[in-house]
Short mmCIF file of C-alpha atoms in Angstrom, two decimals:
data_model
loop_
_atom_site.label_atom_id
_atom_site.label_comp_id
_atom_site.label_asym_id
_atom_site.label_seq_id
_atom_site.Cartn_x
_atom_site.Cartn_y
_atom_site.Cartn_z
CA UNK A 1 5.35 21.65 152.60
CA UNK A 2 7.42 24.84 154.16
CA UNK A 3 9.06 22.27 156.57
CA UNK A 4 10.21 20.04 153.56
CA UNK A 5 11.29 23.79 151.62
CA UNK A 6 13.24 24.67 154.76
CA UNK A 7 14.71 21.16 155.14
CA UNK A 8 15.63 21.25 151.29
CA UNK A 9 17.62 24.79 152.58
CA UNK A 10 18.97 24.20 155.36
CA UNK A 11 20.01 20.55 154.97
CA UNK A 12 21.84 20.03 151.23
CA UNK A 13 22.21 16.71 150.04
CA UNK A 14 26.06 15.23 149.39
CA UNK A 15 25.97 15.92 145.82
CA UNK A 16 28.92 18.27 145.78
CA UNK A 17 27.89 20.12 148.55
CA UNK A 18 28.90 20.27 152.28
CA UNK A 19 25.55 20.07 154.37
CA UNK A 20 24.98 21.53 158.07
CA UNK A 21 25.56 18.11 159.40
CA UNK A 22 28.98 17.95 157.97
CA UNK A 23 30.18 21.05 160.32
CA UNK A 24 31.50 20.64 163.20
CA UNK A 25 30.10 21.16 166.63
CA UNK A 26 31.99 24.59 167.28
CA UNK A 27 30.57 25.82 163.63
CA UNK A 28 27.34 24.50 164.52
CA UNK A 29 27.24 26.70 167.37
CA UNK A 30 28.11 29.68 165.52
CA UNK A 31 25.92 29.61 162.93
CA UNK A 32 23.06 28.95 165.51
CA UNK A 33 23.96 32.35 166.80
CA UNK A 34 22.72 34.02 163.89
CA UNK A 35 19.64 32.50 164.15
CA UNK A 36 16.52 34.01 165.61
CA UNK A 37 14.44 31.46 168.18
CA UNK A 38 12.04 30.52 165.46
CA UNK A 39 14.66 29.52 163.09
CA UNK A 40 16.55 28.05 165.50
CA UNK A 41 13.62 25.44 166.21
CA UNK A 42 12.86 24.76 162.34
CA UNK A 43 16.63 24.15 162.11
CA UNK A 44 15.60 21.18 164.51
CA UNK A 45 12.64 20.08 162.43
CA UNK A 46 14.96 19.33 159.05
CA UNK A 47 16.83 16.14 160.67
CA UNK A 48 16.88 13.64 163.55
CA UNK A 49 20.75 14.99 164.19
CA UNK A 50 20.25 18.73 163.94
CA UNK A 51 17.03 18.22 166.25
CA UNK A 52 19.57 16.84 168.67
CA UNK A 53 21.55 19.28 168.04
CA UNK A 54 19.25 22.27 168.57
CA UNK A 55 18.13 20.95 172.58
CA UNK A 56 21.64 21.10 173.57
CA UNK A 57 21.83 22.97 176.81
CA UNK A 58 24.59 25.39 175.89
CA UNK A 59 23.26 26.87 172.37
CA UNK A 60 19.81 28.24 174.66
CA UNK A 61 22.26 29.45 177.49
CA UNK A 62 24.25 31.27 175.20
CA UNK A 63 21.21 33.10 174.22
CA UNK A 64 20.53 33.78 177.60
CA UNK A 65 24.17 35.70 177.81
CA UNK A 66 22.04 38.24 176.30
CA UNK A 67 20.60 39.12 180.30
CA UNK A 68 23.69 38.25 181.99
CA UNK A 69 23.98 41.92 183.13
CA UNK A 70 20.70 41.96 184.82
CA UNK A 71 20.19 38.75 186.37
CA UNK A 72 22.84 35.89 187.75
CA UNK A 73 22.11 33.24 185.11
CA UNK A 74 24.36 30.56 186.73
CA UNK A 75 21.19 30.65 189.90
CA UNK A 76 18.39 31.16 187.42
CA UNK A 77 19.23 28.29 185.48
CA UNK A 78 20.11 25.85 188.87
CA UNK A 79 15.80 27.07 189.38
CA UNK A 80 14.82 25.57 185.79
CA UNK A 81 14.54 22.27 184.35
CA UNK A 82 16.40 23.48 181.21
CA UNK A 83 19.02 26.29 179.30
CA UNK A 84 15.51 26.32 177.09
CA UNK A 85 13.27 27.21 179.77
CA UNK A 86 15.18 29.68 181.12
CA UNK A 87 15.66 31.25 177.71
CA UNK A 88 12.04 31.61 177.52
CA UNK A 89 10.98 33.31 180.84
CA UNK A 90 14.32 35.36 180.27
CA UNK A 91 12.24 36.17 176.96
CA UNK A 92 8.86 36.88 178.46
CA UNK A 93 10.15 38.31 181.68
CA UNK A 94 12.30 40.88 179.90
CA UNK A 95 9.45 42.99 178.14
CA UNK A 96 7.59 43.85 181.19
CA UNK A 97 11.44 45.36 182.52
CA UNK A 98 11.36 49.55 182.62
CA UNK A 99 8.93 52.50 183.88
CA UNK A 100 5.74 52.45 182.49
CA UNK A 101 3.60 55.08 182.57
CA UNK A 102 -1.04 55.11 182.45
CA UNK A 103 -2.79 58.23 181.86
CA UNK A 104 -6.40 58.31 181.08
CA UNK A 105 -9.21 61.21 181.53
CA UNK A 106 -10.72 59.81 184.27
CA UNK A 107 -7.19 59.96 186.39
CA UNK A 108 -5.63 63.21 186.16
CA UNK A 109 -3.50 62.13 188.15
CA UNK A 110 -1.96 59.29 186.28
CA UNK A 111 0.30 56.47 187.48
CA UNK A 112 4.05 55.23 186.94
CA UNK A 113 4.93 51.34 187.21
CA UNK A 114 8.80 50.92 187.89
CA UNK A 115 8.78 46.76 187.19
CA UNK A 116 12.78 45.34 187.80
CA UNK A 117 14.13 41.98 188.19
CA UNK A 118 13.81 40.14 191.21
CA UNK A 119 14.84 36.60 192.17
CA UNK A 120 13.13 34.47 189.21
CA UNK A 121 10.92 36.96 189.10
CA UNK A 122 10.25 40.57 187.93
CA UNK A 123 8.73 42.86 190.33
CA UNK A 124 6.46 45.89 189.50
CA UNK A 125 6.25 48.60 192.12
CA UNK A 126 4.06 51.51 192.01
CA UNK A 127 6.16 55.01 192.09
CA UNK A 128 3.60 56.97 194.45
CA UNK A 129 4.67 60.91 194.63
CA UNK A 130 5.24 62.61 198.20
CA UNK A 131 2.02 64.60 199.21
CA UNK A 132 0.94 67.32 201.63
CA UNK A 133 2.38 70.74 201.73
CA UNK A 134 5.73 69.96 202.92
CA UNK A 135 8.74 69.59 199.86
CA UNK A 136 10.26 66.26 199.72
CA UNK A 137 13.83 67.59 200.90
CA UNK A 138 12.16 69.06 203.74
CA UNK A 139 10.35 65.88 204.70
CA UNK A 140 11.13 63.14 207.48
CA UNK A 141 11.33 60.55 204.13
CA UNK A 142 13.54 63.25 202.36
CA UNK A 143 12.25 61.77 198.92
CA UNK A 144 10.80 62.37 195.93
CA UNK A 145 8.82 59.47 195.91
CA UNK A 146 8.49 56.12 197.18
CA UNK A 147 7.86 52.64 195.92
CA UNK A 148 5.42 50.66 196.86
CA UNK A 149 5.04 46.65 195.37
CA UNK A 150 2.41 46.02 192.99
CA UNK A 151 2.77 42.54 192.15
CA UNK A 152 5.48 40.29 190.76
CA UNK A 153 5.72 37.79 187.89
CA UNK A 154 7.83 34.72 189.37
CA UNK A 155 9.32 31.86 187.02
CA UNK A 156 8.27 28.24 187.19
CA UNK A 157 11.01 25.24 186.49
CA UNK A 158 9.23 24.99 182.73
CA UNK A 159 9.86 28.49 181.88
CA UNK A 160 6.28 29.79 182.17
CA UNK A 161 5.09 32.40 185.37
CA UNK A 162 2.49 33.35 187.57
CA UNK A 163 1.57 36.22 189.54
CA UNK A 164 1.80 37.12 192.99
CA UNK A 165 -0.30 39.88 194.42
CA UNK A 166 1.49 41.53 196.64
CA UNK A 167 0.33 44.00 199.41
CA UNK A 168 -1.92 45.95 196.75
CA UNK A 169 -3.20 49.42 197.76
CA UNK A 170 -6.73 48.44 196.79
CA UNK A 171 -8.21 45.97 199.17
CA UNK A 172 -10.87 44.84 196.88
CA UNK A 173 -7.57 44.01 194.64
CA UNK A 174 -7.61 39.50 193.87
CA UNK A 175 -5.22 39.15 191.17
CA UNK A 176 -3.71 41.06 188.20
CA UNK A 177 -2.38 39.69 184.89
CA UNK A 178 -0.36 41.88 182.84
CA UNK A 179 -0.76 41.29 179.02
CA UNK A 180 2.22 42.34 176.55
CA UNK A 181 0.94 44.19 173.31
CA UNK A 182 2.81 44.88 170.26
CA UNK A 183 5.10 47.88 170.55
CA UNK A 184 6.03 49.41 173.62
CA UNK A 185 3.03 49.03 175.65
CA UNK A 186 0.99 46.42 177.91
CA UNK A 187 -2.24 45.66 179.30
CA UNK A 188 -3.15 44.78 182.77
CA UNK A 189 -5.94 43.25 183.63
CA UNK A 190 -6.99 43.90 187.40
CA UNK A 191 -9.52 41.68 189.18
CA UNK A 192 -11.20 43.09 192.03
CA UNK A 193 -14.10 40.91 194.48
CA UNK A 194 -16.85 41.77 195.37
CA UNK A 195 -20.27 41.08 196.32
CA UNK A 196 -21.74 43.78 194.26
CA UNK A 197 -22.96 43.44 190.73
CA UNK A 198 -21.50 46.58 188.55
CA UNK A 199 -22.65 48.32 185.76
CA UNK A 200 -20.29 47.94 182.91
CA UNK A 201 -19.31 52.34 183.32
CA UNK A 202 -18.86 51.37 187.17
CA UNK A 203 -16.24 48.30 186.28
CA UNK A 204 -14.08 50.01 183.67
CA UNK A 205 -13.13 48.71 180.52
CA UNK A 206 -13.41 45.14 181.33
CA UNK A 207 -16.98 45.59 182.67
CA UNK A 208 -18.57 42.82 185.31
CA UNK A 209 -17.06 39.31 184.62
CA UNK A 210 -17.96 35.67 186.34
CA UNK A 211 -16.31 32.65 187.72
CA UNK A 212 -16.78 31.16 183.89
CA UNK A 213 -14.75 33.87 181.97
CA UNK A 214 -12.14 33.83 184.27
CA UNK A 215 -11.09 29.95 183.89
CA UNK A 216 -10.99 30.83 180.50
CA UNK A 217 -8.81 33.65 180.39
CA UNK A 218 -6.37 31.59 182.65
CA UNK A 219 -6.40 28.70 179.96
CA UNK A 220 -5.51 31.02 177.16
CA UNK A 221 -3.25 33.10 179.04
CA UNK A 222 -1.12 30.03 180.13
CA UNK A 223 -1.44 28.95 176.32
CA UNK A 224 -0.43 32.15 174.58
CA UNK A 225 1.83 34.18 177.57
CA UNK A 226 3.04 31.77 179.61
CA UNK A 227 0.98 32.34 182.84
CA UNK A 228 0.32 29.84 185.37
CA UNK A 229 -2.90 30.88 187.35
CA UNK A 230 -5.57 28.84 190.01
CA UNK A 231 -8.80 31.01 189.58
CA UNK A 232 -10.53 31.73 193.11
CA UNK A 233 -14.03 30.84 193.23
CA UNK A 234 -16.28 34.20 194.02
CA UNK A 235 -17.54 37.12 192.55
CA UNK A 236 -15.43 38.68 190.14
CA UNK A 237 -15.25 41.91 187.97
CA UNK A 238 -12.47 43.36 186.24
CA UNK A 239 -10.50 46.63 185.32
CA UNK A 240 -7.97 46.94 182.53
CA UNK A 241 -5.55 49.74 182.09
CA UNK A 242 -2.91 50.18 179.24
CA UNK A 243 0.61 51.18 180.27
CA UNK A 244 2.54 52.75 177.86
CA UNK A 245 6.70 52.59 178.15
CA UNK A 246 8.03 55.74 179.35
CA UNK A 247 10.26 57.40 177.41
CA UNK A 248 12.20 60.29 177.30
CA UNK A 249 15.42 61.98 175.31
CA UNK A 250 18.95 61.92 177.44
CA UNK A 251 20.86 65.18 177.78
CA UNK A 252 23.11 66.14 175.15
CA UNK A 253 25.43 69.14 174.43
CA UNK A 254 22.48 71.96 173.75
CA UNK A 255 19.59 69.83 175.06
CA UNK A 256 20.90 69.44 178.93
CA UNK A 257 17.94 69.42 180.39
CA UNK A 258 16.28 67.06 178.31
CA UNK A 259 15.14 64.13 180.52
CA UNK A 260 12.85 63.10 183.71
CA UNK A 261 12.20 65.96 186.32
CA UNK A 262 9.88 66.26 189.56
CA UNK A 263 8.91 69.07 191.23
CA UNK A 264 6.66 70.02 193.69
CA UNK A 265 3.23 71.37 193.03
CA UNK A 266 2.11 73.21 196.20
CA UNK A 267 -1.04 71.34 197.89
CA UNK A 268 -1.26 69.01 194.50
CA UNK A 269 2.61 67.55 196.26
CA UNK A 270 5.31 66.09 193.99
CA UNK A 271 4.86 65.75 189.99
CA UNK A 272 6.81 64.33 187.58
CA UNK A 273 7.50 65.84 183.93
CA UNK A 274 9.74 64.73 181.43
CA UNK A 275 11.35 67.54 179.49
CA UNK A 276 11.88 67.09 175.33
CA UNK A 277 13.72 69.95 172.71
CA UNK A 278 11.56 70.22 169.40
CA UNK A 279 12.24 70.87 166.32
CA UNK A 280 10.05 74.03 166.13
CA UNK A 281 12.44 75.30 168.82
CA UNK A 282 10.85 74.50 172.05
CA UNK A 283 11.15 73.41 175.14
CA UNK A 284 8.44 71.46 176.33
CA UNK A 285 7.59 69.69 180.03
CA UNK A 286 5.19 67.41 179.96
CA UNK A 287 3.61 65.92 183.01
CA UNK A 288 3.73 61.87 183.66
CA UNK A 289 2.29 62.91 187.01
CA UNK A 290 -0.12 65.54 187.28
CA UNK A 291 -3.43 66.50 189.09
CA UNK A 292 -6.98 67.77 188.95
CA UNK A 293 -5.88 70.97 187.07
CA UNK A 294 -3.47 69.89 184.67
CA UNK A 295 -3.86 66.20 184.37
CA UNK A 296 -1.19 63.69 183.42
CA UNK A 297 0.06 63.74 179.79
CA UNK A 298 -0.62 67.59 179.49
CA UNK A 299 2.11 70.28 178.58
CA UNK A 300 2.56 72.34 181.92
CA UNK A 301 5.58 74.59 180.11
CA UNK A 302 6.96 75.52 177.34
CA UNK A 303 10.08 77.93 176.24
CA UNK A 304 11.48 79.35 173.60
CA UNK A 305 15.01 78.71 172.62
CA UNK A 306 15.28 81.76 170.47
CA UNK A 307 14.88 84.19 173.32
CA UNK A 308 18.00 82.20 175.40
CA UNK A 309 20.08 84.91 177.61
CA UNK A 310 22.29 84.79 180.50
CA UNK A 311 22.15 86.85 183.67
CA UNK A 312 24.77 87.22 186.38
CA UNK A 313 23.38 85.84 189.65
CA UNK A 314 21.65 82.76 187.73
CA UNK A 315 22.30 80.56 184.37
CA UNK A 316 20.25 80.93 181.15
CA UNK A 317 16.84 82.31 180.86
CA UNK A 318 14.53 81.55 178.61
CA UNK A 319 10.90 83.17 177.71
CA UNK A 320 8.10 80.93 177.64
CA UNK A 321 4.50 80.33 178.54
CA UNK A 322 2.98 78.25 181.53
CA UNK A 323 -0.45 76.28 181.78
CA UNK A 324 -2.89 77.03 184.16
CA UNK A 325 -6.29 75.42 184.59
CA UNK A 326 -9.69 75.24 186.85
CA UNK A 327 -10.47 72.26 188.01
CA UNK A 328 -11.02 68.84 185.89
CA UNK A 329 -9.16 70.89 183.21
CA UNK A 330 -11.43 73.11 182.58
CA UNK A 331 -10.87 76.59 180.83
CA UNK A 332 -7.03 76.20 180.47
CA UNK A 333 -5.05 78.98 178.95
CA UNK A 334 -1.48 79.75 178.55
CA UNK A 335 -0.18 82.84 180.57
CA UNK A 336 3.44 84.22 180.34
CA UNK A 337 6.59 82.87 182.16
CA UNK A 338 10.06 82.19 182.09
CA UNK A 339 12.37 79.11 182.95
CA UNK A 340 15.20 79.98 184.22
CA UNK A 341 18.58 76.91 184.80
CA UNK A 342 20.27 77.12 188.41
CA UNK A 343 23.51 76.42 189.64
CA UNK A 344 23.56 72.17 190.20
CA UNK A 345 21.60 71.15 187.49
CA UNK A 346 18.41 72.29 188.55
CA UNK A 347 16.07 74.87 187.02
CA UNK A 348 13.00 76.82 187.48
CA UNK A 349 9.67 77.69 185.57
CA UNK A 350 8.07 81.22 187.01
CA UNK A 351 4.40 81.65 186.39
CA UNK A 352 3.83 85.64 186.00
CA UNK A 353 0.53 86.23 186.59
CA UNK A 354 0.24 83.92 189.75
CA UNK A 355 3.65 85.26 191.15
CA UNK A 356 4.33 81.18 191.49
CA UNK A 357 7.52 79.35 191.01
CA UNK A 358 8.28 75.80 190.63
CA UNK A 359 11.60 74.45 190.94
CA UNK A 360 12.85 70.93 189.42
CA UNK A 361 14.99 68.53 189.75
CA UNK A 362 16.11 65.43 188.11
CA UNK A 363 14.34 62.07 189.08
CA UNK A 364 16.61 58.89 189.00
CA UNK A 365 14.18 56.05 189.42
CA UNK A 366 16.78 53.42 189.36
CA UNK A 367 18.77 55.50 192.52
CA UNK A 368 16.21 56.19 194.40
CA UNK A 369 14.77 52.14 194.12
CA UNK A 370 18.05 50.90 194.98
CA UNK A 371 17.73 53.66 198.12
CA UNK A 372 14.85 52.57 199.29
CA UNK A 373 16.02 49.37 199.50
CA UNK A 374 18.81 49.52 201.62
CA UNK A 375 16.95 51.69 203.58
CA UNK A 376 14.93 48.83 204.22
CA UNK A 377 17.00 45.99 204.62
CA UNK A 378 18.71 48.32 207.21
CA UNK A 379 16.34 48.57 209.37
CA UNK A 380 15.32 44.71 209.61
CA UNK A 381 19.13 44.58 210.33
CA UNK A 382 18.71 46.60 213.30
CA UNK A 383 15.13 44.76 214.01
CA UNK A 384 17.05 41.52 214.33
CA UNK A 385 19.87 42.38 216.24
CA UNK A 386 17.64 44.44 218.50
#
């Protein structure tokens, strides 16, 4: 009945009226532009013609354009049976794209996912913080942090994807299988082997699963995401974790340090905190990356825009308050500080009572990836002509 409403639309009959098959090719096109997907393949439901119409090749590449900045369409599409398929793994590929970040009470110290495109793919590497007692600009690496691969999401020719585990930090680690959820966030669903049988509190929120479950989550997944999977037989249990996009406000004339900062904790190494303006007048740094004190997701400073002043030998300072806590975050307390902006775009948050300072700098994830890479692919240069 909705088809036959839609077709009624969409499709007008030749009394005095000019229908959508009447257009020409080059209007066709354009008003297929301003339809969404779903549309777009009900369009092709109201007539033999239009249905024709709608699996030409260039009205899904044109769609596609949409990525062209990100990825080389002309060699994604020569890797796909069709403009169609590639607009869907395009599609489903493109919300797992960003930094995401998972913080939970049972990991203080919380984790980042930096997931880019790759080649038909999407990759997801882990953003692991330089540790120890030596500052990353005084280090061999001479980095913040470093990226290690997760796992990556390649393409098929029909448009759907699998996963590829690759070099995971857990041993125990079989597969993954990320899960988008509505809004900004997604779930991943880590399977781990093993010949032990764990309590439900011992496997995390997916407690122990069998061989069983798992052939059925493949079928739905490949059903409902797109995901292409051949279950290994064994001993199974699984771990999910949400991951949350990261976001954070860009600088702006009287919010310059607005943005995402690391610094470097003392024995707890490098942490990352995003820092936001409010509109109570506040400055607030929150940590992405924290530790056993002050976990992830916990204010570590705050200042007061009010009590802004400028000194000679430095830029603005600014009167605030600091967190401290015992361990596990227990008994935390504010005690008084100040942040005070250097020369460079830095600044600086002074704990009083602990005579500690922590400078901070800005993190560009997208630099420093792109760094590490080179890096990389120069020394397998020098491998191979060695």
């Amino acid at each position: 009945m909705e088809i036959n409403e839609e077709k009624e639309r969409w499709v007008m009959t030749s009394r005095g009226g000019t229908g959508l098959k009447d257009l020409s090719d080059d209007a066709l096109l354009y008003v297929s532009t301003k339809l969404d997907p779903e549309s777009l393949i009900l369009l092709g439901c109201a007539d033999k013609q239009l249905c024709q119409f709608v699996k030409e090749e260039q009205i899904w590449f044109e769609r596609c354009k949409k990525w062209e900045k990100e990825v080389n369409l002309v060699l994604w599409r020569a890797k796909v049976e069709s403009s169609k398929a590639l607009y869907r793994l395009l599609n489903s590929l493109s919300r797992l794209v960003g930094t995401w970040k998972h913080q939970s009470k049972s990991e203080p110290r919380g984790e980042l996912l930096y997931i880019t495109w790759g080649n038909l793919s999407v990759e997801a590497w882990k953003v692991v913080p330089s540790a120890g007692n030596i500052p990353p600009h005084l280090s061999d690496i001479g980095r913040p942090v470093t990226f290690v691969k997760f796992f990556e999401v390649v393409g098929l020719r029909d448009g759907s994807h699998m996963v590829e585990l690759d070099s995971p930090m857990d041993e125990s680690v079989d597969l993954v299988l990320p899960f988008p959820l509505p809004g900004n966030s997604f779930k991943l669903q880590v399977y781990h082997m093993s010949d032990k049988v764990l309590t439900r509190d011992e496997a995390g929120d997916g407690g122990p699963r069998g061989h069983s479950f798992g052939k059925k989550l493949w079928s739905v997944a490949r059903q409902y995401f797109g995901f292409s999977f051949c279950p290994v037989e064994g001993r199974r249990y699984t771990q999910s974790r949400v991951y949350n996009r990261l976001t954070f406000d860009e600088p702006q004339p009287g919010q310059e340090l607005a943005g995402l900062w690391h610094g470097f904790y003392g024995a707890h190494g490098c942490e990352v905190v995003t820092v936001s303006y409010t509109e109570e007048g506040l400055i607030l740094g929150t940590k992405v990356l924290g530790d056993v004190n002050v976990p992830a997701g916990v204010v570590t400073f705050k200042a007061y825009i009010s009590t802004e002043s400028a000194r000679r030998l430095y830029g603005k300072f600014y009167t605030g308050k600091g967190r401290i806590a015992d361990e596990t975050y227990m008994n935390p307390q504010w005690v008084d500080g100040v942040l005070v902006t250097l020369a460079g775009g830095a600044f600086l948050f002074h704990w009083r009572p602990l005579f500690s300072s922590i400078t901070f700098h800005r993190l560009e994830l997208e630099a420093l990836f792109r760094s590490q890479r080179e890096s990389e692919a120069n020394r397998c240069t020098s491998k191979a002509d060695s």
